[in-house]
Amino acid sequence: MTTDDQQALGHWINGEHCTSAGGATFTVFNPSDDSPFSVVAEGSAVEMDLAVQAAHDAFQTYRHTSVNERERWLANAAAILEERKAEFVDLLIDEAGSTISKAQFETGKAVSFIRAAIGMVRQVSGKTLPSDYPGRISLTWREPRGVVAVITPFNVPLIKASRLCANALATGSTVVMLPSEHTPVIALKFAELLSEAGFPDGAVNVVAGDGYTIGDSLVTHPLVRSVTFTGSTVVGKHIQQLCARDNKHVTLELGGKNPLVILNDATLSDAVQGAVRGMFMHQGQACISSSRIYVQKGIYPEFIKAYTGAVSKLGVGDLRDPATIIGPIISDRQRERIKRHIRDAQDKGANIVVGGDWEGNRCRPTVLTNVTEDMECHAEETFGPVVSVYQVEDLDEGLVAANNSRYGLSSAIYTNDFNSALRYARAIESGMVHVNGPSVTDEAHVPFGGVGDSGFGREGTEADIDALTELKWVTMQTKT
Ligand code: NAD
């Protein structure tokens, strides 16, 4: 896609593309070389209001659509996405800077998330309850909340759009999505696809633009009843405050500084593989990447040797070459933060065992040792291919260190001792924990989310039935 041979791609409101009131547009850049990738309409509070109004109007009829219809539209959407996988893989490479393996993984996950949402449609149910009063029939049912604001990040734009739109639509709500300003095209194309799958006009709307400027107009819109946000902790907390003020339901999926503990009795090859996969997928731009690795001292020298050997071989080539693992960092702002973290660590005495340098917009996978608490990379999310490896005495020290974080999203441990694994799983303060598997993993039906500064609430098919519907208690008095 180039800027010369096309008009700006419009917002998706009420089943069609539309321009902004003043005709404002912005350019989306390909992160590989910062060349223009697309020109997109730039929204304001005006377009946001139009989108919310369209979603609200659509909700009045959409909430009454039959389970058969919703199942059919979701099944169609999954089938169309699977058929057009190559197109979305291309978008994920050129707009989001994904490697082909990450783009294929993400597209496959998106299909599976939509398929899993089909199963939600018939799970939206209630209970019959006993009553204190003779003859009273007492029951509960679930009602969709209404217009759901779906706010998505740049790193996994299709995974988040597919899961959050599909789950909201499955449970009878309608959606206004605000995608990252770096990846609006993927969101707009996905909304078109949902329309092609049969979802009525207005069921899903997308407004493109700068979230920092227009996000509040979505979150605080009186017709928005629920907000599901994925992004940085700082923006998430701001949204949480706005939602608390207006008493709106909110789910937050935020940042992480995820620990991986490796004990002496771990299978070294598995631990190395898990530490590589768990850290460097999408060049470390993953909320669940294992950016803190705590290795017990007996296995530390061997681990460092094997790990740095594997890391230094990670491919930094053509994004369409399956051997490439490390792609570009999305924007100048993110690149600057990664550079600052590496520089700060170096200045304060950390060792760069491997990496630390850049090739264009790509940061070579970087392993740091001798990292101390006063370094930015120790506690803050770097969101790039930079990992700190620490030596610990035993599981106890590893646990204390792992829990010494304001975040608590994902975590992992490699050990062949059942008791150590279980102790870790119980004591670690995180929403998710994986034994002998990488911290980077997700499935449609699991409760995905974190504690502390990593989030509020969970997402997933079961969790979203709870999050996206309101329970109503109903009684009917009969004669006894
Ligand atoms: P970001 O917070 O900069 O932006 C996320 C989204 O929020 C974007 O769509 C942006 O337009 C929007 N936004 C910005 N200001 C807003 C406001 N005032 N009101 C409403 N929306 C606003 O995050 P990012 O840089 O796109 O993504 C990276 C972050 O996302 C990392 O911290 C990462 O850990 C986190 N993340 C978390 C998960 C998870 O599931 N926990 C998954 C992916 C990414």
Coordinates of C-alpha atoms and ligand atoms in Angstrom, one line a residue:
M1 CA 0.0 0.0 0.0
T2 CA 1.4 3.4 -0.9
T3 CA 0.3 7.0 -0.2
D4 CA 0.4 8.0 -3.9
D5 CA -2.1 5.7 -5.4
Q6 CA -4.9 5.8 -2.8
Q7 CA -7.1 8.1 -0.9
A8 CA -7.1 8.1 2.9
L9 CA -8.6 5.0 4.4
G10 CA -11.7 6.2 6.3
H11 CA -13.0 5.3 9.8
W12 CA -15.5 2.4 9.8
I13 CA -18.8 3.8 11.1
N14 CA -22.2 2.2 10.7
G15 CA -21.0 -0.3 8.1
E16 CA -19.1 2.1 5.9
H17 CA -15.9 4.0 5.6
C18 CA -16.1 7.7 6.3
T19 CA -13.8 10.7 6.3
S20 CA -13.3 13.0 9.2
A21 CA -15.4 16.2 9.5
G22 CA -12.5 18.5 8.6
G23 CA -10.9 16.0 6.3
A24 CA -7.9 15.4 8.7
T25 CA -5.7 12.5 7.9
F26 CA -2.4 11.0 9.3
T27 CA 0.3 8.8 7.8
V28 CA 1.0 5.4 9.2
F29 CA 4.6 4.3 8.7
N30 CA 6.2 0.9 8.0
P31 CA 8.4 0.4 11.1
S32 CA 11.0 -1.5 9.0
D33 CA 12.3 1.6 7.3
D34 CA 9.8 4.4 8.4
S35 CA 8.5 4.6 4.8
P36 CA 4.8 5.7 4.5
F37 CA 2.6 2.7 4.6
S38 CA -0.9 4.2 4.5
V39 CA -2.8 7.4 5.0
V40 CA -5.8 7.1 7.3
A41 CA -8.6 9.5 8.4
E42 CA -7.7 11.2 11.7
G43 CA -10.7 11.2 14.1
S44 CA -11.8 13.7 16.6
A45 CA -14.5 13.7 19.3
V46 CA -17.0 14.3 16.5
E47 CA -16.3 11.0 14.7
M48 CA -16.1 9.3 18.1
D49 CA -19.6 10.5 18.9
L50 CA -20.9 9.3 15.5
A51 CA -19.4 5.9 16.1
V52 CA -20.8 5.5 19.6
Q53 CA -24.2 6.7 18.4
A54 CA -24.1 4.1 15.6
A55 CA -23.1 1.4 18.1
H56 CA -25.9 2.5 20.5
D57 CA -28.5 2.5 17.7
A58 CA -27.4 -0.9 16.4
F59 CA -27.4 -2.3 20.0
Q60 CA -31.2 -1.8 20.2
T61 CA -31.8 -4.5 17.6
Y62 CA -28.5 -6.4 17.8
R63 CA -29.2 -7.4 21.5
H64 CA -32.2 -9.3 20.2
T65 CA -30.5 -11.2 17.4
S66 CA -30.9 -15.0 17.7
V67 CA -28.1 -17.2 18.9
N68 CA -28.2 -18.9 15.5
E69 CA -27.5 -15.6 13.8
R70 CA -24.6 -14.7 16.0
E71 CA -23.0 -18.1 15.8
R72 CA -23.3 -18.0 12.0
W73 CA -21.7 -14.6 11.7
L74 CA -18.9 -15.6 14.0
A75 CA -18.3 -18.8 12.1
N76 CA -18.3 -16.8 8.8
A77 CA -15.8 -14.4 10.3
A78 CA -13.4 -17.2 11.3
A79 CA -13.7 -18.8 7.9
I80 CA -13.1 -15.5 6.0
L81 CA -10.1 -14.7 8.1
E82 CA -8.7 -18.1 7.6
E83 CA -9.3 -17.7 3.8
R84 CA -7.7 -14.3 3.8
K85 CA -4.9 -15.1 6.2
A86 CA -2.2 -14.1 3.7
E87 CA -3.6 -10.5 3.5
F88 CA -3.6 -10.1 7.3
V89 CA -0.1 -11.6 7.5
D90 CA 1.1 -9.0 5.1
L91 CA -0.6 -6.2 7.1
L92 CA 1.0 -7.5 10.3
I93 CA 4.4 -7.5 8.7
D94 CA 4.2 -4.1 6.9
E95 CA 2.1 -2.1 9.4
A96 CA 3.1 -3.7 12.7
G97 CA 6.7 -4.8 11.9
S98 CA 6.0 -8.5 12.6
T99 CA 8.1 -11.3 11.4
I100 CA 6.3 -13.8 9.2
S101 CA 6.2 -16.4 12.0
K102 CA 4.7 -13.9 14.5
A103 CA 2.2 -12.7 11.9
Q104 CA 1.2 -16.3 11.0
F105 CA 0.9 -17.1 14.7
E106 CA -1.2 -14.0 15.4
T107 CA -3.5 -14.7 12.5
G108 CA -4.0 -18.3 13.6
K109 CA -4.7 -17.2 17.1
A110 CA -7.2 -14.6 15.9
V111 CA -9.1 -17.4 14.0
S112 CA -9.1 -19.6 17.1
F113 CA -10.4 -16.7 19.3
I114 CA -13.3 -16.0 16.9
R115 CA -14.1 -19.8 16.8
A116 CA -14.0 -20.0 20.6
A117 CA -16.4 -17.0 20.8
I118 CA -19.0 -19.1 18.9
G119 CA -19.2 -21.3 22.0
M120 CA -19.9 -18.3 24.2
V121 CA -23.2 -17.5 22.5
R122 CA -25.1 -20.3 24.2
Q123 CA -23.2 -19.9 27.5
V124 CA -24.8 -16.6 28.3
S125 CA -27.2 -18.0 30.9
G126 CA -28.7 -17.6 34.4
K127 CA -29.9 -19.7 37.3
T128 CA -33.1 -20.5 39.0
L129 CA -32.8 -19.8 42.7
P130 CA -34.7 -20.9 45.8
S131 CA -36.7 -18.2 47.6
D132 CA -37.6 -17.1 51.1
Y133 CA -41.1 -16.6 49.9
P134 CA -43.5 -19.4 49.1
G135 CA -44.7 -19.3 45.5
R136 CA -42.0 -16.9 44.3
I137 CA -40.1 -17.9 41.2
S138 CA -36.6 -16.4 41.5
L139 CA -34.1 -16.4 38.7
T140 CA -31.2 -14.6 37.1
W141 CA -30.4 -13.9 33.5
R142 CA -27.5 -12.0 31.9
E143 CA -28.0 -9.0 29.7
P144 CA -25.4 -7.5 27.4
R145 CA -24.0 -4.2 28.7
G146 CA -24.5 -2.2 25.6
V147 CA -21.8 -0.2 23.8
V148 CA -18.3 -1.6 24.6
A149 CA -15.2 0.5 24.0
V150 CA -12.4 -1.7 22.8
I151 CA -9.0 0.0 23.0
T152 CA -6.1 -2.0 21.5
P153 CA -2.2 -1.7 21.5
F154 CA 0.2 -1.8 18.5
N155 CA 2.0 -5.1 19.3
V156 CA -0.8 -7.7 18.9
P157 CA -3.4 -5.6 17.0
L158 CA -5.3 -8.6 15.4
I159 CA -5.2 -10.8 18.4
K160 CA -6.8 -8.1 20.5
A161 CA -9.3 -6.9 17.9
S162 CA -10.5 -10.4 17.2
R163 CA -10.8 -11.6 20.8
L164 CA -12.4 -8.4 22.2
C165 CA -14.8 -7.8 19.3
A166 CA -15.8 -11.4 19.0
N167 CA -16.4 -11.8 22.7
A168 CA -18.5 -8.6 22.9
L169 CA -20.5 -9.5 19.8
A170 CA -21.0 -13.1 21.1
T171 CA -22.6 -11.8 24.3
G172 CA -24.9 -9.3 22.5
S173 CA -23.0 -6.0 22.9
T174 CA -21.9 -3.7 20.1
V175 CA -18.4 -2.2 19.8
V176 CA -16.5 1.0 19.1
M177 CA -12.8 0.2 18.7
L178 CA -9.9 2.7 19.1
P179 CA -6.8 1.0 17.6
S180 CA -3.3 2.2 18.2
E181 CA -2.3 5.1 16.0
H182 CA 0.5 2.8 14.7
T183 CA -1.8 0.0 13.5
P184 CA -5.2 1.4 12.4
V185 CA -5.3 -0.4 9.0
I186 CA -5.4 -3.9 10.6
A187 CA -8.4 -2.8 12.8
L188 CA -10.2 -1.2 9.9
K189 CA -9.8 -4.2 7.6
F190 CA -10.9 -6.5 10.4
A191 CA -14.1 -4.4 10.9
E192 CA -14.8 -4.7 7.2
L193 CA -14.3 -8.4 7.4
L194 CA -16.9 -8.7 10.3
S195 CA -19.3 -6.8 8.1
E196 CA -18.7 -9.2 5.2
A197 CA -19.3 -12.0 7.7
G198 CA -22.9 -10.7 8.2
F199 CA -22.7 -8.6 11.4
P200 CA -25.2 -5.7 11.0
D201 CA -24.2 -2.1 10.3
G202 CA -23.1 -0.4 13.5
A203 CA -22.3 -3.6 15.4
V204 CA -18.6 -2.8 15.1
N205 CA -17.2 0.6 14.5
V206 CA -13.6 1.8 14.3
V207 CA -12.3 5.4 14.8
A208 CA -8.7 5.9 13.9
G209 CA -6.6 8.7 15.4
D210 CA -4.4 9.6 18.2
G211 CA -5.6 7.9 21.4
Y212 CA -3.9 10.5 23.6
T213 CA -6.1 13.2 22.1
I214 CA -9.4 11.4 21.4
G215 CA -9.3 8.4 23.8
D216 CA -11.1 10.3 26.6
S217 CA -14.0 11.2 24.3
L218 CA -14.6 7.5 23.9
V219 CA -14.1 6.4 27.5
T220 CA -16.3 9.2 28.9
H221 CA -19.0 9.0 26.3
P222 CA -22.3 8.6 28.3
L223 CA -23.5 5.8 25.9
V224 CA -20.4 3.7 26.4
R225 CA -21.2 1.2 29.2
S226 CA -18.0 -0.8 29.4
V227 CA -14.4 -0.3 28.5
T228 CA -11.9 -3.0 27.7
F229 CA -8.4 -1.6 27.4
T230 CA -5.1 -3.2 26.5
G231 CA -2.0 -1.0 26.7
S232 CA 0.4 0.7 29.0
T233 CA -0.1 0.9 32.7
V234 CA 0.0 4.7 32.7
V235 CA -2.8 5.1 30.2
G236 CA -4.7 2.2 31.8
K237 CA -4.7 3.9 35.2
H238 CA -5.9 7.1 33.6
I239 CA -8.8 5.2 32.0
Q240 CA -9.6 3.4 35.2
Q241 CA -10.0 6.8 37.0
L242 CA -12.4 8.0 34.3
C243 CA -14.4 4.8 34.5
A244 CA -14.5 5.0 38.3
R245 CA -15.8 8.6 38.1
D246 CA -18.7 7.5 35.8
N247 CA -19.2 4.1 37.4
K248 CA -18.4 2.2 34.2
H249 CA -17.2 -1.4 34.0
V250 CA -13.6 -1.6 33.0
T251 CA -11.1 -4.4 32.2
L252 CA -7.4 -3.5 32.0
E253 CA -4.7 -5.6 30.4
L254 CA -1.5 -3.7 31.1
G255 CA 2.3 -4.0 31.1
G256 CA 4.5 -6.6 32.6
K257 CA 8.1 -7.3 33.8
N258 CA 7.7 -11.0 33.9
P259 CA 10.0 -13.3 35.9
L260 CA 11.3 -16.6 34.8
V261 CA 13.0 -18.8 37.4
I262 CA 15.4 -21.6 36.4
L263 CA 16.4 -24.1 39.1
N264 CA 19.5 -26.4 39.2
D265 CA 17.4 -29.4 38.4
A266 CA 15.8 -28.0 35.2
T267 CA 16.3 -29.6 31.9
L268 CA 18.8 -27.0 30.4
S269 CA 17.7 -27.3 26.8
D270 CA 14.1 -26.8 27.7
A271 CA 14.9 -23.8 29.9
V272 CA 17.0 -22.2 27.2
Q273 CA 14.3 -22.7 24.6
G274 CA 11.7 -21.3 27.0
A275 CA 13.8 -18.3 27.8
V276 CA 14.4 -17.5 24.2
R277 CA 10.8 -18.0 23.1
G278 CA 9.5 -16.3 26.2
M279 CA 11.6 -13.2 25.7
F280 CA 12.2 -12.5 22.0
M281 CA 8.9 -13.1 20.3
H282 CA 8.0 -9.9 18.4
Q283 CA 11.5 -8.5 19.5
G284 CA 10.4 -8.3 23.1
Q285 CA 7.4 -6.2 22.4
A286 CA 5.1 -8.5 24.3
C287 CA 3.4 -7.8 27.6
I288 CA 4.1 -11.4 28.8
S289 CA 7.8 -11.6 27.7
S290 CA 10.2 -12.9 30.4
S291 CA 12.5 -9.9 30.8
R292 CA 13.8 -11.0 34.2
I293 CA 15.5 -14.3 34.4
Y294 CA 16.6 -15.7 37.8
V295 CA 18.9 -18.7 37.5
Q296 CA 20.0 -20.8 40.4
K297 CA 23.8 -20.6 40.8
G298 CA 24.5 -24.3 40.1
I299 CA 23.2 -24.1 36.6
Y300 CA 24.0 -20.4 36.0
P301 CA 27.3 -20.7 34.1
E302 CA 26.0 -23.4 31.8
F303 CA 22.7 -21.5 31.2
I304 CA 24.5 -18.2 30.4
K305 CA 26.7 -20.0 27.8
A306 CA 23.8 -21.8 26.2
Y307 CA 21.4 -18.9 26.3
T308 CA 23.7 -16.3 24.9
G309 CA 24.8 -18.8 22.2
A310 CA 21.2 -19.2 21.2
V311 CA 20.3 -15.5 21.5
S312 CA 23.2 -14.4 19.3
K313 CA 22.0 -16.7 16.5
L314 CA 18.5 -15.2 16.3
G315 CA 17.8 -14.1 12.8
V316 CA 17.7 -10.3 12.1
G317 CA 17.0 -10.6 8.3
D318 CA 14.0 -10.2 5.9
L319 CA 10.7 -10.2 7.8
R320 CA 9.3 -12.6 5.3
D321 CA 12.1 -15.1 5.9
P322 CA 10.9 -17.7 8.5
A323 CA 14.4 -17.7 10.0
T324 CA 14.0 -14.1 11.1
I325 CA 13.0 -13.7 14.7
I326 CA 14.0 -10.1 15.4
G327 CA 12.0 -7.3 13.6
P328 CA 11.9 -3.6 13.9
I329 CA 10.8 -1.6 17.0
I330 CA 7.5 0.2 16.2
S331 CA 8.3 3.9 16.7
D332 CA 10.9 6.5 17.7
R333 CA 9.3 6.8 21.1
Q334 CA 9.7 3.0 21.8
R335 CA 13.2 3.0 20.3
E336 CA 14.3 5.8 22.5
R337 CA 13.1 4.1 25.6
I338 CA 15.0 0.9 24.7
K339 CA 18.2 2.8 24.0
R340 CA 17.8 4.7 27.2
H341 CA 17.5 1.5 29.2
I342 CA 20.6 0.0 27.6
R343 CA 22.6 3.2 28.1
D344 CA 21.5 3.6 31.7
A345 CA 22.4 0.0 32.5
Q346 CA 25.8 0.3 30.9
D347 CA 26.5 3.6 32.6
K348 CA 25.7 2.0 36.0
G349 CA 27.9 -1.0 35.5
A350 CA 25.8 -3.7 33.9
N351 CA 27.5 -6.2 31.5
I352 CA 26.2 -6.5 28.0
V353 CA 26.9 -10.2 27.4
V354 CA 25.5 -10.1 23.9
G355 CA 23.7 -7.4 21.7
G356 CA 23.2 -3.8 22.7
D357 CA 23.7 -2.4 19.2
W358 CA 21.2 -1.6 16.5
E359 CA 20.8 -2.3 12.8
G360 CA 18.4 0.4 11.5
N361 CA 15.2 0.2 13.5
R362 CA 16.1 -3.2 14.9
C363 CA 17.8 -3.7 18.3
R364 CA 19.9 -6.8 18.4
P365 CA 18.8 -9.2 21.1
T366 CA 20.5 -8.0 24.2
V367 CA 21.4 -10.0 27.4
L368 CA 22.4 -8.0 30.4
T369 CA 24.0 -9.3 33.6
N370 CA 25.1 -7.5 36.8
V371 CA 21.9 -5.5 36.7
T372 CA 21.1 -3.7 39.9
E373 CA 18.0 -2.2 41.4
D374 CA 18.9 1.4 40.5
M375 CA 18.9 0.6 36.8
E376 CA 15.8 1.5 34.8
C377 CA 15.7 -1.9 33.0
H378 CA 15.6 -3.7 36.3
A379 CA 12.0 -2.7 37.2
E380 CA 10.5 -0.8 34.3
E381 CA 9.0 -2.4 31.2
T382 CA 11.6 -2.0 28.4
F383 CA 9.3 -3.4 25.7
G384 CA 12.1 -4.4 23.5
P385 CA 14.6 -7.3 23.1
V386 CA 16.5 -6.6 26.3
V387 CA 16.7 -9.2 29.1
S388 CA 18.3 -9.1 32.5
V389 CA 19.8 -12.4 33.9
Y390 CA 20.4 -12.7 37.6
Q391 CA 22.0 -15.4 39.7
V392 CA 20.1 -16.6 42.8
E393 CA 21.0 -19.0 45.6
D394 CA 17.9 -21.1 45.7
L395 CA 14.1 -21.1 45.1
D396 CA 13.5 -18.9 48.1
E397 CA 15.8 -16.1 46.9
G398 CA 14.3 -16.5 43.4
L399 CA 10.8 -16.1 44.7
V400 CA 11.6 -13.0 46.7
A401 CA 13.3 -11.4 43.7
A402 CA 10.6 -12.5 41.3
N403 CA 7.9 -10.9 43.5
N404 CA 9.9 -7.7 43.9
S405 CA 8.0 -5.9 41.2
R406 CA 5.0 -3.6 40.9
Y407 CA 3.8 -5.8 37.9
G408 CA 2.3 -9.2 38.1
L409 CA 1.2 -10.5 34.7
S410 CA 2.8 -13.7 33.6
S411 CA 5.6 -15.8 35.1
A412 CA 7.4 -19.1 34.6
I413 CA 9.6 -21.7 36.3
Y414 CA 11.8 -24.5 34.9
T415 CA 12.4 -27.3 37.4
N416 CA 11.9 -31.1 37.5
D417 CA 10.9 -31.0 41.1
F418 CA 7.2 -31.1 41.7
N419 CA 7.3 -29.5 45.1
S420 CA 9.4 -26.6 43.9
A421 CA 7.1 -26.0 41.0
L422 CA 4.0 -26.1 43.2
R423 CA 5.6 -23.8 45.8
Y424 CA 6.4 -21.3 43.0
A425 CA 3.0 -21.5 41.5
R426 CA 1.4 -20.8 44.9
A427 CA 3.7 -18.0 46.0
I428 CA 4.3 -16.0 42.8
E429 CA 2.3 -12.8 42.7
S430 CA 1.1 -13.0 39.1
G431 CA -2.1 -13.6 37.2
M432 CA -0.6 -16.5 35.2
V433 CA 2.2 -19.0 35.9
H434 CA 3.7 -21.7 33.7
V435 CA 5.8 -24.6 34.8
N436 CA 8.3 -25.9 32.3
G437 CA 6.8 -23.6 29.6
P438 CA 7.5 -20.0 28.5
S439 CA 5.7 -17.0 30.0
V440 CA 4.5 -16.1 26.5
T441 CA 1.4 -18.2 25.9
D442 CA -2.3 -17.6 25.6
E443 CA -5.5 -19.5 24.8
A444 CA -9.0 -18.4 24.0
H445 CA -10.8 -19.8 27.0
V446 CA -8.2 -19.2 29.8
P447 CA -8.5 -16.2 32.2
F448 CA -5.8 -14.0 30.8
G449 CA -4.7 -11.0 32.9
G450 CA -2.6 -9.8 35.7
V451 CA -2.4 -8.3 39.2
G452 CA -0.8 -5.1 40.6
D453 CA 0.2 -2.7 37.9
S454 CA -0.4 -5.4 35.2
G455 CA -4.2 -5.1 35.1
F456 CA -7.6 -5.3 36.5
G457 CA -10.0 -8.2 35.6
R458 CA -9.5 -11.0 33.2
E459 CA -10.3 -11.6 29.5
G460 CA -11.1 -14.9 27.8
T461 CA -14.4 -16.6 26.8
E462 CA -15.5 -17.4 30.4
A463 CA -14.2 -14.3 32.0
D464 CA -15.7 -12.1 29.3
I465 CA -19.2 -13.6 29.8
D466 CA -18.9 -12.1 33.3
A467 CA -17.2 -8.9 32.2
L468 CA -19.4 -8.1 29.2
T469 CA -22.8 -8.9 30.7
E470 CA -24.9 -7.6 33.6
L471 CA -26.7 -10.1 35.9
K472 CA -30.3 -9.3 36.5
W473 CA -32.4 -10.8 39.3
V474 CA -36.0 -11.5 38.4
T475 CA -38.9 -12.7 40.6
M476 CA -42.4 -13.8 39.7
Q477 CA -44.9 -14.3 42.5
T478 CA -47.3 -17.3 41.8
K479 CA -50.2 -18.4 43.9
T480 CA -49.3 -21.4 46.0
Ligands
NAD1 P1 -0.5 2.7 24.9 O1 -1.0 2.8 26.3 O2 0.4 3.8 24.4 O3 -1.7 2.7 23.9 C1 -2.7 1.7 23.9 C2 -4.0 2.2 23.3 O4 -4.5 3.3 24.2 C3 -3.8 2.8 21.9 O5 -4.9 2.4 21.1 C4 -3.9 4.3 22.2 O6 -4.5 5.0 21.1 C5 -4.9 4.3 23.4 N1 -4.9 5.5 24.2 C6 -3.9 6.4 24.5 N2 -4.3 7.4 25.3 C7 -5.6 7.1 25.6 C8 -6.6 7.8 26.4 N3 -6.3 8.9 27.1 N4 -7.8 7.2 26.5 C9 -8.1 6.1 25.8 N5 -7.2 5.5 25.0 C10 -6.0 6.0 24.9 O7 0.2 1.3 24.7 P2 1.0 0.7 23.4 O8 2.3 1.4 23.3 O9 0.1 0.7 22.2 O10 1.1 -0.8 23.8 C11 2.2 -1.3 24.6 C12 1.7 -1.5 26.0 O11 0.6 -2.4 26.0 C13 2.8 -2.2 26.8 O12 2.8 -1.7 28.1 C14 2.3 -3.7 26.9 O13 2.8 -4.4 28.0 C15 0.8 -3.5 26.9 N6 0.1 -4.7 26.5 C16 -0.6 -5.4 27.4 C17 -1.2 -6.6 27.0 C18 -1.9 -7.4 28.0 O14 -2.8 -8.3 27.6 N7 -1.7 -7.3 29.3 C19 -1.1 -7.0 25.7 C20 -0.5 -6.2 24.8 C21 0.2 -5.1 25.2

